[in-house]
Amino acid sequence: MKPILLSIFWLLLASFSSCDRPGTAISPTDATSPLGNWTLSSPATPYKITLEVALKSTEGGLTQYQLTGLSAVNSYGAVAAVGTDGSAQVGSVGATKRGGPEDAMRTENTYFTSLQQVNRVELVAGKLRLHSAHPDWPLLQFTR
């Protein structure tokens, strides 16, 4: 009886120790995973643009990710669908409606348009690359 109780105790302890605490985000260190927090490194801008990627669902060879972050002025969110071959499609980008300097707003609009035109995703050497059909920003590259 004692070994069974000890086994149950250890199982309970292990299950509670792996629970996420509210308000904490853990960025995986797995270089093959897009999950976690990223910062735009290319194209270079004077504004910090972040991207947080979270798993939304996986079904039939298609994985949906929730994208959120901070752009030059506003917070934003979108959903991306990615195929096993790296093909991708990003839905409409929703954002807060704060105004900012003209240059920051122009950078933000270009980023949002490029993000919505993403058609391929890849992870290369620890960098997240979003390939876009946007003529000015055809590659969004993020680092951790």
mmCIF file of N, CA and C in Angstrom:
data_model
loop_
_atom_site.group_PDB
_atom_site.id
_atom_site.type_symbol
_atom_site.label_atom_id
_atom_site.label_comp_id
_atom_site.label_asym_id
_atom_site.label_seq_id
_atom_site.Cartn_x
_atom_site.Cartn_y
_atom_site.Cartn_z
ATOM 1 N N MET A 1 0.815 -1.197 0.000
ATOM 2 C CA MET A 1 0.000 0.000 0.000
ATOM 3 C C MET A 1 0.861 1.264 0.000
ATOM 4 N N LYS A 2 1.958 1.228 0.787
ATOM 5 C CA LYS A 2 2.834 2.379 0.880
ATOM 6 C C LYS A 2 3.472 2.728 -0.481
ATOM 7 N N PRO A 3 3.947 1.735 -1.279
ATOM 8 C CA PRO A 3 4.515 2.072 -2.590
ATOM 9 C C PRO A 3 3.480 2.707 -3.524
ATOM 10 N N ILE A 4 2.237 2.290 -3.441
ATOM 11 C CA ILE A 4 1.192 2.866 -4.295
ATOM 12 C C ILE A 4 0.950 4.326 -3.917
ATOM 13 N N LEU A 5 0.870 4.615 -2.630
ATOM 14 C CA LEU A 5 0.665 5.987 -2.180
ATOM 15 C C LEU A 5 1.844 6.880 -2.584
ATOM 16 N N LEU A 6 3.062 6.362 -2.454
ATOM 17 C CA LEU A 6 4.230 7.134 -2.865
ATOM 18 C C LEU A 6 4.200 7.410 -4.367
ATOM 19 N N SER A 7 3.788 6.434 -5.147
ATOM 20 C CA SER A 7 3.703 6.616 -6.599
ATOM 21 C C SER A 7 2.680 7.695 -6.938
ATOM 22 N N ILE A 8 1.533 7.651 -6.292
ATOM 23 C CA ILE A 8 0.494 8.656 -6.532
ATOM 24 C C ILE A 8 0.994 10.039 -6.126
ATOM 25 N N PHE A 9 1.688 10.120 -4.983
ATOM 26 C CA PHE A 9 2.234 11.393 -4.527
ATOM 27 C C PHE A 9 3.197 11.971 -5.565
ATOM 28 N N TRP A 10 4.115 11.160 -6.079
ATOM 29 C CA TRP A 10 5.094 11.641 -7.062
ATOM 30 C C TRP A 10 4.419 12.056 -8.366
ATOM 31 N N LEU A 11 3.396 11.330 -8.791
ATOM 32 C CA LEU A 11 2.668 11.710 -9.998
ATOM 33 C C LEU A 11 1.971 13.055 -9.816
ATOM 34 N N LEU A 12 1.336 13.233 -8.670
ATOM 35 C CA LEU A 12 0.676 14.516 -8.394
ATOM 36 C C LEU A 12 1.686 15.649 -8.332
ATOM 37 N N LEU A 13 2.803 15.418 -7.680
ATOM 38 C CA LEU A 13 3.836 16.439 -7.578
ATOM 39 C C LEU A 13 4.367 16.813 -8.955
ATOM 40 N N ALA A 14 4.596 15.826 -9.787
ATOM 41 C CA ALA A 14 5.104 16.088 -11.138
ATOM 42 C C ALA A 14 4.084 16.862 -11.964
ATOM 43 N N SER A 15 2.802 16.527 -11.821
ATOM 44 C CA SER A 15 1.793 17.225 -12.615
ATOM 45 C C SER A 15 1.624 18.671 -12.168
ATOM 46 N N PHE A 16 1.728 18.953 -10.874
ATOM 47 C CA PHE A 16 1.600 20.326 -10.398
ATOM 48 C C PHE A 16 2.837 21.159 -10.701
ATOM 49 N N SER A 17 3.991 20.557 -10.697
ATOM 50 C CA SER A 17 5.208 21.329 -10.934
ATOM 51 C C SER A 17 5.328 21.780 -12.380
ATOM 52 N N SER A 18 4.585 21.160 -13.301
ATOM 53 C CA SER A 18 4.671 21.568 -14.705
ATOM 54 C C SER A 18 3.555 22.518 -15.103
ATOM 55 N N CYS A 19 2.709 22.921 -14.175
ATOM 56 C CA CYS A 19 1.619 23.846 -14.493
ATOM 57 C C CYS A 19 2.169 25.237 -14.775
ATOM 58 N N ASP A 20 1.547 25.912 -15.723
ATOM 59 C CA ASP A 20 1.928 27.297 -16.030
ATOM 60 C C ASP A 20 1.317 28.221 -15.008
ATOM 61 N N ARG A 21 2.058 29.214 -14.626
ATOM 62 C CA ARG A 21 1.531 30.239 -13.736
ATOM 63 C C ARG A 21 0.936 31.342 -14.595
ATOM 64 N N PRO A 22 -0.199 31.913 -14.197
ATOM 65 C CA PRO A 22 -0.784 33.002 -14.978
ATOM 66 C C PRO A 22 0.197 34.163 -15.101
ATOM 67 N N GLY A 23 0.222 34.768 -16.293
ATOM 68 C CA GLY A 23 1.054 35.931 -16.502
ATOM 69 C C GLY A 23 2.498 35.624 -16.848
ATOM 70 N N THR A 24 2.852 34.344 -16.966
ATOM 71 C CA THR A 24 4.219 34.018 -17.348
ATOM 72 C C THR A 24 4.202 33.375 -18.718
ATOM 73 N N ALA A 25 5.153 33.753 -19.525
ATOM 74 C CA ALA A 25 5.288 33.160 -20.853
ATOM 75 C C ALA A 25 6.683 32.567 -20.951
ATOM 76 N N ILE A 26 6.753 31.349 -21.424
ATOM 77 C CA ILE A 26 8.023 30.676 -21.561
ATOM 78 C C ILE A 26 8.322 30.544 -23.038
ATOM 79 N N SER A 27 9.437 31.081 -23.469
ATOM 80 C CA SER A 27 9.852 30.937 -24.850
ATOM 81 C C SER A 27 10.639 29.644 -24.980
ATOM 82 N N PRO A 28 10.199 28.754 -25.857
ATOM 83 C CA PRO A 28 10.949 27.516 -26.016
ATOM 84 C C PRO A 28 12.331 27.795 -26.591
ATOM 85 N N THR A 29 13.292 26.961 -26.212
ATOM 86 C CA THR A 29 14.636 27.117 -26.749
ATOM 87 C C THR A 29 14.852 26.188 -27.931
ATOM 88 N N ASP A 30 13.843 25.423 -28.301
ATOM 89 C CA ASP A 30 13.925 24.527 -29.432
ATOM 90 C C ASP A 30 14.011 25.339 -30.719
ATOM 91 N N ALA A 31 15.120 25.207 -31.427
ATOM 92 C CA ALA A 31 15.336 25.980 -32.651
ATOM 93 C C ALA A 31 14.422 25.536 -33.792
ATOM 94 N N THR A 32 13.697 24.438 -33.605
ATOM 95 C CA THR A 32 12.789 23.967 -34.655
ATOM 96 C C THR A 32 11.349 24.388 -34.380
ATOM 97 N N SER A 33 11.120 25.158 -33.342
ATOM 98 C CA SER A 33 9.777 25.580 -32.979
ATOM 99 C C SER A 33 9.590 27.079 -33.183
ATOM 100 N N PRO A 34 8.495 27.464 -33.839
ATOM 101 C CA PRO A 34 8.227 28.895 -33.984
ATOM 102 C C PRO A 34 7.589 29.505 -32.737
ATOM 103 N N LEU A 35 7.208 28.670 -31.773
ATOM 104 C CA LEU A 35 6.511 29.163 -30.591
ATOM 105 C C LEU A 35 7.414 30.045 -29.740
ATOM 106 N N GLY A 36 6.834 31.085 -29.205
ATOM 107 C CA GLY A 36 7.576 31.948 -28.299
ATOM 108 C C GLY A 36 7.611 33.394 -28.757
ATOM 109 N N ASN A 37 8.530 34.129 -28.178
ATOM 110 C CA ASN A 37 8.640 35.568 -28.413
ATOM 111 C C ASN A 37 9.777 35.880 -29.384
ATOM 112 N N TRP A 38 9.488 36.759 -30.340
ATOM 113 C CA TRP A 38 10.422 37.118 -31.392
ATOM 114 C C TRP A 38 10.470 38.634 -31.541
ATOM 115 N N THR A 39 11.579 39.145 -32.073
ATOM 116 C CA THR A 39 11.728 40.565 -32.376
ATOM 117 C C THR A 39 12.169 40.705 -33.826
ATOM 118 N N LEU A 40 11.532 41.611 -34.553
ATOM 119 C CA LEU A 40 11.875 41.832 -35.951
ATOM 120 C C LEU A 40 13.312 42.347 -36.050
ATOM 121 N N SER A 41 14.129 41.642 -36.839
ATOM 122 C CA SER A 41 15.520 42.065 -37.029
ATOM 123 C C SER A 41 15.762 42.567 -38.452
ATOM 124 N N SER A 42 14.918 42.138 -39.388
ATOM 125 C CA SER A 42 15.062 42.586 -40.774
ATOM 126 C C SER A 42 13.688 42.566 -41.432
ATOM 127 N N PRO A 43 13.288 43.628 -42.090
ATOM 128 C CA PRO A 43 14.061 44.833 -42.371
ATOM 129 C C PRO A 43 14.280 45.650 -41.101
ATOM 130 N N ALA A 44 15.392 46.361 -41.100
ATOM 131 C CA ALA A 44 15.730 47.195 -39.945
ATOM 132 C C ALA A 44 14.808 48.405 -39.906
ATOM 133 N N THR A 45 14.300 48.689 -38.727
ATOM 134 C CA THR A 45 13.474 49.881 -38.525
ATOM 135 C C THR A 45 13.948 50.562 -37.235
ATOM 136 N N PRO A 46 13.648 51.838 -37.070
ATOM 137 C CA PRO A 46 13.992 52.502 -35.807
ATOM 138 C C PRO A 46 13.013 52.133 -34.682
ATOM 139 N N TYR A 47 12.016 51.292 -35.004
ATOM 140 C CA TYR A 47 10.975 50.934 -34.046
ATOM 141 C C TYR A 47 11.067 49.455 -33.693
ATOM 142 N N LYS A 48 10.814 49.151 -32.430
ATOM 143 C CA LYS A 48 10.808 47.752 -31.998
ATOM 144 C C LYS A 48 9.475 47.123 -32.400
ATOM 145 N N ILE A 49 9.568 46.008 -33.125
ATOM 146 C CA ILE A 49 8.382 45.262 -33.532
ATOM 147 C C ILE A 49 8.540 43.845 -33.012
ATOM 148 N N THR A 50 7.556 43.390 -32.228
ATOM 149 C CA THR A 50 7.635 42.063 -31.630
ATOM 150 C C THR A 50 6.554 41.153 -32.193
ATOM 151 N N LEU A 51 6.790 39.866 -32.039
ATOM 152 C CA LEU A 51 5.847 38.844 -32.483
ATOM 153 C C LEU A 51 5.856 37.720 -31.471
ATOM 154 N N GLU A 52 4.702 37.391 -30.920
ATOM 155 C CA GLU A 52 4.576 36.228 -30.050
ATOM 156 C C GLU A 52 3.737 35.200 -30.796
ATOM 157 N N VAL A 53 4.263 33.992 -30.907
ATOM 158 C CA VAL A 53 3.604 32.911 -31.632
ATOM 159 C C VAL A 53 3.145 31.863 -30.627
ATOM 160 N N ALA A 54 1.844 31.572 -30.644
ATOM 161 C CA ALA A 54 1.273 30.553 -29.762
ATOM 162 C C ALA A 54 0.486 29.563 -30.609
ATOM 163 N N LEU A 55 0.510 28.306 -30.212
ATOM 164 C CA LEU A 55 -0.226 27.267 -30.924
ATOM 165 C C LEU A 55 -1.716 27.431 -30.673
ATOM 166 N N LYS A 56 -2.482 27.442 -31.741
ATOM 167 C CA LYS A 56 -3.940 27.555 -31.630
ATOM 168 C C LYS A 56 -4.581 26.191 -31.857
ATOM 169 N N SER A 57 -4.248 25.512 -32.975
ATOM 170 C CA SER A 57 -4.799 24.188 -33.241
ATOM 171 C C SER A 57 -4.002 23.499 -34.344
ATOM 172 N N THR A 58 -4.136 22.190 -34.379
ATOM 173 C CA THR A 58 -3.518 21.387 -35.432
ATOM 174 C C THR A 58 -4.566 20.421 -35.937
ATOM 175 N N GLU A 59 -4.751 20.418 -37.252
ATOM 176 C CA GLU A 59 -5.762 19.538 -37.824
ATOM 177 C C GLU A 59 -5.440 19.268 -39.288
ATOM 178 N N GLY A 60 -5.371 18.005 -39.663
ATOM 179 C CA GLY A 60 -5.222 17.613 -41.059
ATOM 180 C C GLY A 60 -4.031 18.219 -41.777
ATOM 181 N N GLY A 61 -2.862 18.242 -41.153
ATOM 182 C CA GLY A 61 -1.673 18.773 -41.799
ATOM 183 C C GLY A 61 -1.592 20.286 -41.816
ATOM 184 N N LEU A 62 -2.522 20.948 -41.157
ATOM 185 C CA LEU A 62 -2.528 22.409 -41.093
ATOM 186 C C LEU A 62 -2.466 22.826 -39.628
ATOM 187 N N THR A 63 -1.523 23.687 -39.306
ATOM 188 C CA THR A 63 -1.380 24.177 -37.935
ATOM 189 C C THR A 63 -1.748 25.645 -37.901
ATOM 190 N N GLN A 64 -2.603 26.001 -36.947
ATOM 191 C CA GLN A 64 -2.976 27.398 -36.782
ATOM 192 C C GLN A 64 -2.243 27.965 -35.570
ATOM 193 N N TYR A 65 -1.692 29.162 -35.786
ATOM 194 C CA TYR A 65 -0.970 29.861 -34.728
ATOM 195 C C TYR A 65 -1.649 31.187 -34.454
ATOM 196 N N GLN A 66 -1.693 31.565 -33.182
ATOM 197 C CA GLN A 66 -2.154 32.888 -32.790
ATOM 198 C C GLN A 66 -0.936 33.793 -32.766
ATOM 199 N N LEU A 67 -0.986 34.874 -33.515
ATOM 200 C CA LEU A 67 0.104 35.840 -33.569
ATOM 201 C C LEU A 67 -0.322 37.097 -32.821
ATOM 202 N N THR A 68 0.503 37.569 -31.921
ATOM 203 C CA THR A 68 0.243 38.820 -31.215
ATOM 204 C C THR A 68 1.568 39.559 -31.075
ATOM 205 N N GLY A 69 1.494 40.825 -30.791
ATOM 206 C CA GLY A 69 2.733 41.560 -30.583
ATOM 207 C C GLY A 69 2.513 43.049 -30.496
ATOM 208 N N LEU A 70 3.632 43.748 -30.490
ATOM 209 C CA LEU A 70 3.636 45.200 -30.484
ATOM 210 C C LEU A 70 4.333 45.652 -31.750
ATOM 211 N N SER A 71 3.695 46.552 -32.478
ATOM 212 C CA SER A 71 4.325 47.096 -33.672
ATOM 213 C C SER A 71 4.892 48.466 -33.314
ATOM 214 N N ALA A 72 5.137 49.289 -34.290
ATOM 215 C CA ALA A 72 5.756 50.592 -34.038
ATOM 216 C C ALA A 72 4.939 51.447 -33.073
ATOM 217 N N VAL A 73 3.605 51.316 -33.121
ATOM 218 C CA VAL A 73 2.742 52.138 -32.280
ATOM 219 C C VAL A 73 1.718 51.297 -31.512
ATOM 220 N N ASN A 74 1.091 50.347 -32.164
ATOM 221 C CA ASN A 74 -0.052 49.616 -31.612
ATOM 222 C C ASN A 74 0.235 48.150 -31.316
ATOM 223 N N SER A 75 -0.614 47.581 -30.465
ATOM 224 C CA SER A 75 -0.637 46.130 -30.250
ATOM 225 C C SER A 75 -1.461 45.525 -31.374
ATOM 226 N N TYR A 76 -1.152 44.281 -31.752
ATOM 227 C CA TYR A 76 -1.874 43.662 -32.861
ATOM 228 C C TYR A 76 -2.066 42.175 -32.615
ATOM 229 N N GLY A 77 -2.912 41.574 -33.446
ATOM 230 C CA GLY A 77 -3.138 40.140 -33.389
ATOM 231 C C GLY A 77 -3.641 39.635 -34.729
ATOM 232 N N ALA A 78 -3.371 38.369 -35.013
ATOM 233 C CA ALA A 78 -3.818 37.721 -36.240
ATOM 234 C C ALA A 78 -3.703 36.221 -36.042
ATOM 235 N N VAL A 79 -4.257 35.476 -36.975
ATOM 236 C CA VAL A 79 -4.143 34.022 -36.970
ATOM 237 C C VAL A 79 -3.431 33.615 -38.248
ATOM 238 N N ALA A 80 -2.465 32.708 -38.111
ATOM 239 C CA ALA A 80 -1.730 32.193 -39.266
ATOM 240 C C ALA A 80 -1.997 30.706 -39.406
ATOM 241 N N ALA A 81 -2.216 30.263 -40.633
ATOM 242 C CA ALA A 81 -2.364 28.842 -40.939
ATOM 243 C C ALA A 81 -1.120 28.418 -41.702
ATOM 244 N N VAL A 82 -0.447 27.368 -41.206
ATOM 245 C CA VAL A 82 0.800 26.922 -41.806
ATOM 246 C C VAL A 82 0.689 25.437 -42.146
ATOM 247 N N GLY A 83 1.037 25.113 -43.397
ATOM 248 C CA GLY A 83 1.030 23.736 -43.849
ATOM 249 C C GLY A 83 2.332 23.036 -43.494
ATOM 250 N N THR A 84 2.359 21.717 -43.614
ATOM 251 C CA THR A 84 3.556 20.954 -43.289
ATOM 252 C C THR A 84 4.717 21.285 -44.230
ATOM 253 N N ASP A 85 4.420 21.827 -45.394
ATOM 254 C CA ASP A 85 5.459 22.210 -46.358
ATOM 255 C C ASP A 85 5.969 23.635 -46.146
ATOM 256 N N GLY A 86 5.469 24.330 -45.119
ATOM 257 C CA GLY A 86 5.894 25.698 -44.844
ATOM 258 C C GLY A 86 5.032 26.756 -45.504
ATOM 259 N N SER A 87 4.080 26.320 -46.338
ATOM 260 C CA SER A 87 3.170 27.300 -46.930
ATOM 261 C C SER A 87 2.361 27.945 -45.810
ATOM 262 N N ALA A 88 2.044 29.217 -45.983
ATOM 263 C CA ALA A 88 1.376 29.936 -44.902
ATOM 264 C C ALA A 88 0.395 30.957 -45.442
ATOM 265 N N GLN A 89 -0.570 31.264 -44.592
ATOM 266 C CA GLN A 89 -1.534 32.313 -44.890
ATOM 267 C C GLN A 89 -1.887 32.983 -43.570
ATOM 268 N N VAL A 90 -1.791 34.306 -43.549
ATOM 269 C CA VAL A 90 -2.116 35.078 -42.350
ATOM 270 C C VAL A 90 -3.427 35.801 -42.603
ATOM 271 N N GLY A 91 -4.335 35.702 -41.645
ATOM 272 C CA GLY A 91 -5.618 36.386 -41.762
ATOM 273 C C GLY A 91 -5.477 37.873 -41.495
ATOM 274 N N SER A 92 -6.597 38.534 -41.421
ATOM 275 C CA SER A 92 -6.621 39.976 -41.161
ATOM 276 C C SER A 92 -5.922 40.299 -39.846
ATOM 277 N N VAL A 93 -5.198 41.397 -39.854
ATOM 278 C CA VAL A 93 -4.515 41.864 -38.656
ATOM 279 C C VAL A 93 -5.420 42.855 -37.948
ATOM 280 N N GLY A 94 -5.711 42.580 -36.697
ATOM 281 C CA GLY A 94 -6.469 43.514 -35.869
ATOM 282 C C GLY A 94 -5.486 44.260 -34.973
ATOM 283 N N ALA A 95 -5.727 45.534 -34.754
ATOM 284 C CA ALA A 95 -4.794 46.331 -33.943
ATOM 285 C C ALA A 95 -5.543 47.371 -33.135
ATOM 286 N N THR A 96 -4.888 47.817 -32.071
ATOM 287 C CA THR A 96 -5.441 48.932 -31.317
ATOM 288 C C THR A 96 -5.385 50.166 -32.207
ATOM 289 N N LYS A 97 -6.011 51.223 -31.808
ATOM 290 C CA LYS A 97 -6.167 52.395 -32.684
ATOM 291 C C LYS A 97 -5.452 53.634 -32.158
ATOM 292 N N ARG A 98 -4.292 53.447 -31.531
ATOM 293 C CA ARG A 98 -3.530 54.613 -31.082
ATOM 294 C C ARG A 98 -2.830 55.257 -32.266
ATOM 295 N N GLY A 99 -2.696 56.538 -32.227
ATOM 296 C CA GLY A 99 -1.964 57.257 -33.265
ATOM 297 C C GLY A 99 -0.540 57.503 -32.819
ATOM 298 N N GLY A 100 0.301 57.829 -33.767
ATOM 299 C CA GLY A 100 1.696 58.100 -33.452
ATOM 300 C C GLY A 100 2.309 58.955 -34.537
ATOM 301 N N PRO A 101 3.606 59.160 -34.455
ATOM 302 C CA PRO A 101 4.300 59.944 -35.477
ATOM 303 C C PRO A 101 4.082 59.334 -36.865
ATOM 304 N N GLU A 102 4.070 60.188 -37.860
ATOM 305 C CA GLU A 102 3.778 59.752 -39.227
ATOM 306 C C GLU A 102 4.700 58.627 -39.683
ATOM 307 N N ASP A 103 5.990 58.719 -39.396
ATOM 308 C CA ASP A 103 6.937 57.693 -39.814
ATOM 309 C C ASP A 103 6.644 56.354 -39.121
ATOM 310 N N ALA A 104 6.303 56.412 -37.837
ATOM 311 C CA ALA A 104 5.980 55.192 -37.096
ATOM 312 C C ALA A 104 4.710 54.544 -37.652
ATOM 313 N N MET A 105 3.726 55.367 -37.965
ATOM 314 C CA MET A 105 2.474 54.828 -38.515
ATOM 315 C C MET A 105 2.709 54.220 -39.903
ATOM 316 N N ARG A 106 3.550 54.835 -40.691
ATOM 317 C CA ARG A 106 3.869 54.308 -42.021
ATOM 318 C C ARG A 106 4.594 52.958 -41.895
ATOM 319 N N THR A 107 5.551 52.877 -40.965
ATOM 320 C CA THR A 107 6.272 51.617 -40.717
ATOM 321 C C THR A 107 5.300 50.539 -40.267
ATOM 322 N N GLU A 108 4.412 50.886 -39.356
ATOM 323 C CA GLU A 108 3.437 49.929 -38.850
ATOM 324 C C GLU A 108 2.516 49.436 -39.965
ATOM 325 N N ASN A 109 2.016 50.319 -40.781
ATOM 326 C CA ASN A 109 1.128 49.917 -41.882
ATOM 327 C C ASN A 109 1.853 49.008 -42.872
ATOM 328 N N THR A 110 3.111 49.314 -43.167
ATOM 329 C CA THR A 110 3.890 48.464 -44.067
ATOM 330 C C THR A 110 4.083 47.084 -43.445
ATOM 331 N N TYR A 111 4.378 47.037 -42.150
ATOM 332 C CA TYR A 111 4.535 45.751 -41.447
ATOM 333 C C TYR A 111 3.239 44.941 -41.500
ATOM 334 N N PHE A 112 2.124 45.566 -41.172
ATOM 335 C CA PHE A 112 0.844 44.854 -41.182
ATOM 336 C C PHE A 112 0.516 44.327 -42.581
ATOM 337 N N THR A 113 0.737 45.139 -43.603
ATOM 338 C CA THR A 113 0.458 44.708 -44.977
ATOM 339 C C THR A 113 1.360 43.552 -45.369
ATOM 340 N N SER A 114 2.634 43.646 -45.028
ATOM 341 C CA SER A 114 3.573 42.562 -45.329
ATOM 342 C C SER A 114 3.187 41.289 -44.581
ATOM 343 N N LEU A 115 2.798 41.426 -43.326
ATOM 344 C CA LEU A 115 2.401 40.266 -42.522
ATOM 345 C C LEU A 115 1.185 39.571 -43.143
ATOM 346 N N GLN A 116 0.226 40.343 -43.611
ATOM 347 C CA GLN A 116 -0.971 39.762 -44.213
ATOM 348 C C GLN A 116 -0.680 39.095 -45.561
ATOM 349 N N GLN A 117 0.457 39.404 -46.163
ATOM 350 C CA GLN A 117 0.813 38.812 -47.450
ATOM 351 C C GLN A 117 1.838 37.681 -47.311
ATOM 352 N N VAL A 118 2.053 37.200 -46.087
ATOM 353 C CA VAL A 118 2.989 36.088 -45.871
ATOM 354 C C VAL A 118 2.452 34.844 -46.575
ATOM 355 N N ASN A 119 3.354 34.156 -47.297
ATOM 356 C CA ASN A 119 2.957 32.949 -48.013
ATOM 357 C C ASN A 119 3.846 31.741 -47.705
ATOM 358 N N ARG A 120 4.939 31.969 -46.957
ATOM 359 C CA ARG A 120 5.817 30.858 -46.591
ATOM 360 C C ARG A 120 6.542 31.197 -45.296
ATOM 361 N N VAL A 121 6.754 30.159 -44.474
ATOM 362 C CA VAL A 121 7.416 30.313 -43.183
ATOM 363 C C VAL A 121 8.562 29.307 -43.106
ATOM 364 N N GLU A 122 9.682 29.746 -42.523
ATOM 365 C CA GLU A 122 10.778 28.814 -42.289
ATOM 366 C C GLU A 122 11.574 29.245 -41.069
ATOM 367 N N LEU A 123 12.210 28.266 -40.441
ATOM 368 C CA LEU A 123 13.137 28.509 -39.344
ATOM 369 C C LEU A 123 14.524 28.162 -39.844
ATOM 370 N N VAL A 124 15.425 29.149 -39.831
ATOM 371 C CA VAL A 124 16.782 28.950 -40.319
ATOM 372 C C VAL A 124 17.758 29.498 -39.288
ATOM 373 N N ALA A 125 18.630 28.642 -38.798
ATOM 374 C CA ALA A 125 19.668 29.060 -37.842
ATOM 375 C C ALA A 125 19.092 29.856 -36.674
ATOM 376 N N GLY A 126 17.972 29.391 -36.128
ATOM 377 C CA GLY A 126 17.362 30.062 -34.983
ATOM 378 C C GLY A 126 16.619 31.337 -35.305
ATOM 379 N N LYS A 127 16.412 31.606 -36.583
ATOM 380 C CA LYS A 127 15.675 32.798 -37.000
ATOM 381 C C LYS A 127 14.365 32.381 -37.649
ATOM 382 N N LEU A 128 13.308 33.104 -37.327
ATOM 383 C CA LEU A 128 12.002 32.876 -37.927
ATOM 384 C C LEU A 128 11.887 33.784 -39.137
ATOM 385 N N ARG A 129 11.670 33.178 -40.313
ATOM 386 C CA ARG A 129 11.569 33.943 -41.554
ATOM 387 C C ARG A 129 10.170 33.811 -42.126
ATOM 388 N N LEU A 130 9.530 34.947 -42.326
ATOM 389 C CA LEU A 130 8.209 34.994 -42.931
ATOM 390 C C LEU A 130 8.368 35.627 -44.306
ATOM 391 N N HIS A 131 8.155 34.828 -45.346
ATOM 392 C CA HIS A 131 8.276 35.315 -46.720
ATOM 393 C C HIS A 131 6.945 35.907 -47.144
ATOM 394 N N SER A 132 7.002 37.105 -47.721
ATOM 395 C CA SER A 132 5.806 37.853 -48.053
ATOM 396 C C SER A 132 5.797 38.239 -49.528
ATOM 397 N N ALA A 133 4.609 38.432 -50.054
ATOM 398 C CA ALA A 133 4.453 38.931 -51.425
ATOM 399 C C ALA A 133 4.540 40.453 -51.469
ATOM 400 N N HIS A 134 4.746 41.100 -50.343
ATOM 401 C CA HIS A 134 4.842 42.555 -50.283
ATOM 402 C C HIS A 134 6.103 43.005 -51.031
ATOM 403 N N PRO A 135 5.990 43.969 -51.950
ATOM 404 C CA PRO A 135 7.157 44.370 -52.751
ATOM 405 C C PRO A 135 8.251 45.092 -51.955
ATOM 406 N N ASP A 136 7.890 45.819 -50.895
ATOM 407 C CA ASP A 136 8.884 46.564 -50.132
ATOM 408 C C ASP A 136 9.497 45.746 -48.999
ATOM 409 N N TRP A 137 8.697 44.885 -48.391
ATOM 410 C CA TRP A 137 9.168 44.057 -47.292
ATOM 411 C C TRP A 137 8.895 42.589 -47.615
ATOM 412 N N PRO A 138 9.649 41.971 -48.542
ATOM 413 C CA PRO A 138 9.379 40.592 -48.945
ATOM 414 C C PRO A 138 9.822 39.544 -47.928
ATOM 415 N N LEU A 139 10.644 39.941 -46.954
ATOM 416 C CA LEU A 139 11.104 38.997 -45.935
ATOM 417 C C LEU A 139 11.057 39.674 -44.575
ATOM 418 N N LEU A 140 10.283 39.083 -43.678
ATOM 419 C CA LEU A 140 10.267 39.522 -42.283
ATOM 420 C C LEU A 140 11.086 38.511 -41.515
ATOM 421 N N GLN A 141 12.203 38.939 -40.966
ATOM 422 C CA GLN A 141 13.068 38.014 -40.215
ATOM 423 C C GLN A 141 13.069 38.404 -38.750
ATOM 424 N N PHE A 142 12.839 37.398 -37.895
ATOM 425 C CA PHE A 142 12.742 37.620 -36.451
ATOM 426 C C PHE A 142 13.806 36.802 -35.726
ATOM 427 N N THR A 143 14.293 37.351 -34.618
ATOM 428 C CA THR A 143 15.210 36.633 -33.739
ATOM 429 C C THR A 143 14.613 36.601 -32.336
ATOM 430 N N ARG A 144 15.117 35.702 -31.524
ATOM 431 C CA ARG A 144 14.622 35.598 -30.141
ATOM 432 C C ARG A 144 15.282 36.636 -29.268
#
